[in-house]
Amino acid sequence: MASVSRATYRKCQACNDIHEVSAWPRECLEQFKRKRSELPAPFIRSDGMDAIMNHANGLMYDSRSAYERGVRDAGCEIVGSEKIEPKARPVLSDRELKQDIKTAMDQVEARL
């Protein structure tokens, strides 16, 4: 009896089509590679932590997810973990930069 090999198919996340795994289209592979991070491994945030008191309800928590759930249940929110966009600095020409430095030096000399 001859063995029959069955092809394995998977849904492609790049084009949402179905492809044979052994003959995956190069275009879809290239899209997938571009989505990968430059980091060597994913960031894993563990749920365990040292015990901390939730000041909103007075309970102690040693699980990060339970603590965050307790804060939300109390009608509060955790602040300080949001990403801040860097402010755009103005680009000065050489003439403007020299004038700005001269003005700053004049202000310092006026204080002396």
PDB file of C-alpha atoms in Angstrom:
ATOM      1  CA  MET A   1       0.000   0.000   0.000  1.00  0.00           C
ATOM      2  CA  ALA A   2       1.473   3.319  -1.059  1.00  0.00           C
ATOM      3  CA  SER A   3       1.583   6.106   1.513  1.00  0.00           C
ATOM      4  CA  VAL A   4      -0.348   9.211   0.608  1.00  0.00           C
ATOM      5  CA  SER A   5       0.979  12.488   1.928  1.00  0.00           C
ATOM      6  CA  ARG A   6      -1.629  15.034   2.792  1.00  0.00           C
ATOM      7  CA  ALA A   7      -0.975  18.698   2.285  1.00  0.00           C
ATOM      8  CA  THR A   8      -1.416  20.946   5.294  1.00  0.00           C
ATOM      9  CA  TYR A   9      -3.171  24.236   4.748  1.00  0.00           C
ATOM     10  CA  ARG A  10      -3.268  27.335   6.953  1.00  0.00           C
ATOM     11  CA  LYS A  11      -5.026  30.686   6.783  1.00  0.00           C
ATOM     12  CA  CYS A  12      -2.604  33.488   5.908  1.00  0.00           C
ATOM     13  CA  GLN A  13      -2.621  36.489   8.254  1.00  0.00           C
ATOM     14  CA  ALA A  14      -1.168  38.700   5.530  1.00  0.00           C
ATOM     15  CA  CYS A  15      -3.797  38.169   2.796  1.00  0.00           C
ATOM     16  CA  ASN A  16      -6.529  36.178   4.630  1.00  0.00           C
ATOM     17  CA  ASP A  17      -6.341  33.442   1.990  1.00  0.00           C
ATOM     18  CA  ILE A  18      -5.651  29.722   2.516  1.00  0.00           C
ATOM     19  CA  HIS A  19      -2.179  28.468   1.477  1.00  0.00           C
ATOM     20  CA  GLU A  20      -0.413  25.148   1.491  1.00  0.00           C
ATOM     21  CA  VAL A  21       2.200  25.270   4.247  1.00  0.00           C
ATOM     22  CA  SER A  22       4.953  23.671   2.157  1.00  0.00           C
ATOM     23  CA  ALA A  23       4.396  26.152  -0.716  1.00  0.00           C
ATOM     24  CA  TRP A  24       3.791  29.456   1.079  1.00  0.00           C
ATOM     25  CA  PRO A  25       3.769  32.500  -1.269  1.00  0.00           C
ATOM     26  CA  ARG A  26       6.869  34.689  -1.008  1.00  0.00           C
ATOM     27  CA  GLU A  27       4.803  37.933  -0.914  1.00  0.00           C
ATOM     28  CA  CYS A  28       3.003  36.779   2.220  1.00  0.00           C
ATOM     29  CA  LEU A  29       6.268  35.728   3.890  1.00  0.00           C
ATOM     30  CA  GLU A  30       7.813  39.139   3.190  1.00  0.00           C
ATOM     31  CA  GLN A  31       4.835  40.916   4.767  1.00  0.00           C
ATOM     32  CA  PHE A  32       5.075  38.706   7.830  1.00  0.00           C
ATOM     33  CA  LYS A  33       8.800  39.354   8.223  1.00  0.00           C
ATOM     34  CA  ARG A  34       8.241  43.120   8.133  1.00  0.00           C
ATOM     35  CA  LYS A  35       5.830  42.887  11.060  1.00  0.00           C
ATOM     36  CA  ARG A  36       8.412  41.236  13.316  1.00  0.00           C
ATOM     37  CA  SER A  37      10.147  43.247  15.994  1.00  0.00           C
ATOM     38  CA  GLU A  38      13.883  43.877  15.984  1.00  0.00           C
ATOM     39  CA  LEU A  39      14.033  42.620  19.577  1.00  0.00           C
ATOM     40  CA  PRO A  40      15.400  39.101  20.143  1.00  0.00           C
ATOM     41  CA  ALA A  41      12.403  38.006  22.275  1.00  0.00           C
ATOM     42  CA  PRO A  42       8.935  39.274  23.205  1.00  0.00           C
ATOM     43  CA  PHE A  43       8.431  41.368  26.327  1.00  0.00           C
ATOM     44  CA  ILE A  44       6.741  39.310  29.033  1.00  0.00           C
ATOM     45  CA  ARG A  45       5.132  41.137  31.915  1.00  0.00           C
ATOM     46  CA  SER A  46       4.659  38.703  34.796  1.00  0.00           C
ATOM     47  CA  ASP A  47       1.522  38.909  36.896  1.00  0.00           C
ATOM     48  CA  GLY A  48       3.317  38.376  40.204  1.00  0.00           C
ATOM     49  CA  MET A  49       4.633  41.268  42.270  1.00  0.00           C
ATOM     50  CA  ASP A  50       5.456  42.163  45.857  1.00  0.00           C
ATOM     51  CA  ALA A  51       2.357  42.769  47.956  1.00  0.00           C
ATOM     52  CA  ILE A  52       0.946  46.265  47.550  1.00  0.00           C
ATOM     53  CA  MET A  53      -2.013  47.986  49.158  1.00  0.00           C
ATOM     54  CA  ASN A  54      -4.764  49.369  46.973  1.00  0.00           C
ATOM     55  CA  HIS A  55      -5.607  52.709  48.605  1.00  0.00           C
ATOM     56  CA  ALA A  56      -8.972  52.825  46.841  1.00  0.00           C
ATOM     57  CA  ASN A  57     -10.335  49.778  48.699  1.00  0.00           C
ATOM     58  CA  GLY A  58      -7.732  49.085  51.422  1.00  0.00           C
ATOM     59  CA  LEU A  59      -6.953  45.517  50.253  1.00  0.00           C
ATOM     60  CA  MET A  60      -3.504  43.991  49.722  1.00  0.00           C
ATOM     61  CA  TYR A  61      -2.668  42.495  46.322  1.00  0.00           C
ATOM     62  CA  ASP A  62       0.230  40.348  45.095  1.00  0.00           C
ATOM     63  CA  SER A  63      -1.180  39.935  41.581  1.00  0.00           C
ATOM     64  CA  ARG A  64      -0.845  42.788  39.105  1.00  0.00           C
ATOM     65  CA  SER A  65      -4.050  41.918  37.238  1.00  0.00           C
ATOM     66  CA  ALA A  66      -6.058  41.627  40.483  1.00  0.00           C
ATOM     67  CA  TYR A  67      -4.686  44.986  41.658  1.00  0.00           C
ATOM     68  CA  GLU A  68      -5.603  46.676  38.367  1.00  0.00           C
ATOM     69  CA  ARG A  69      -9.078  45.099  38.477  1.00  0.00           C
ATOM     70  CA  GLY A  70      -9.521  46.379  42.073  1.00  0.00           C
ATOM     71  CA  VAL A  71      -8.534  49.890  40.996  1.00  0.00           C
ATOM     72  CA  ARG A  72     -11.020  49.819  38.086  1.00  0.00           C
ATOM     73  CA  ASP A  73     -13.782  48.363  40.312  1.00  0.00           C
ATOM     74  CA  ALA A  74     -13.280  51.254  42.738  1.00  0.00           C
ATOM     75  CA  GLY A  75     -13.906  53.701  39.870  1.00  0.00           C
ATOM     76  CA  CYS A  76     -10.292  54.853  39.661  1.00  0.00           C
ATOM     77  CA  GLU A  77      -7.617  54.565  37.000  1.00  0.00           C
ATOM     78  CA  ILE A  78      -3.881  53.963  37.014  1.00  0.00           C
ATOM     79  CA  VAL A  79      -1.937  56.887  35.561  1.00  0.00           C
ATOM     80  CA  GLY A  80       1.694  57.247  34.652  1.00  0.00           C
ATOM     81  CA  SER A  81       2.064  54.293  32.313  1.00  0.00           C
ATOM     82  CA  GLU A  82       0.843  56.078  29.188  1.00  0.00           C
ATOM     83  CA  LYS A  83       3.307  56.836  26.425  1.00  0.00           C
ATOM     84  CA  ILE A  84       4.238  60.478  26.040  1.00  0.00           C
ATOM     85  CA  GLU A  85       4.976  61.795  22.586  1.00  0.00           C
ATOM     86  CA  PRO A  86       8.234  63.777  22.445  1.00  0.00           C
ATOM     87  CA  LYS A  87       7.795  67.480  21.799  1.00  0.00           C
ATOM     88  CA  ALA A  88       8.950  68.705  18.426  1.00  0.00           C
ATOM     89  CA  ARG A  89      11.845  71.110  18.764  1.00  0.00           C
ATOM     90  CA  PRO A  90      12.018  74.071  16.440  1.00  0.00           C
ATOM     91  CA  VAL A  91      14.760  73.890  13.835  1.00  0.00           C
ATOM     92  CA  LEU A  92      16.742  77.127  13.834  1.00  0.00           C
ATOM     93  CA  SER A  93      18.931  78.414  11.055  1.00  0.00           C
ATOM     94  CA  ASP A  94      22.519  79.330  11.876  1.00  0.00           C
ATOM     95  CA  ARG A  95      21.625  83.017  11.931  1.00  0.00           C
ATOM     96  CA  GLU A  96      18.685  82.452  14.295  1.00  0.00           C
ATOM     97  CA  LEU A  97      20.809  80.229  16.528  1.00  0.00           C
ATOM     98  CA  LYS A  98      23.589  82.830  16.782  1.00  0.00           C
ATOM     99  CA  GLN A  99      21.010  85.533  17.601  1.00  0.00           C
ATOM    100  CA  ASP A 100      19.429  83.295  20.259  1.00  0.00           C
ATOM    101  CA  ILE A 101      22.836  82.639  21.873  1.00  0.00           C
ATOM    102  CA  LYS A 102      23.690  86.362  21.780  1.00  0.00           C
ATOM    103  CA  THR A 103      20.357  87.228  23.438  1.00  0.00           C
ATOM    104  CA  ALA A 104      20.948  84.602  26.175  1.00  0.00           C
ATOM    105  CA  MET A 105      24.480  85.906  26.816  1.00  0.00           C
ATOM    106  CA  ASP A 106      23.184  89.490  27.026  1.00  0.00           C
ATOM    107  CA  GLN A 107      20.557  88.394  29.572  1.00  0.00           C
ATOM    108  CA  VAL A 108      23.189  86.651  31.714  1.00  0.00           C
ATOM    109  CA  GLU A 109      25.534  89.655  31.589  1.00  0.00           C
ATOM    110  CA  ALA A 110      22.645  91.972  32.564  1.00  0.00           C
ATOM    111  CA  ARG A 111      22.133  89.966  35.769  1.00  0.00           C
ATOM    112  CA  LEU A 112      25.789  90.277  36.804  1.00  0.00           C
TER     113      LEU A 112
END
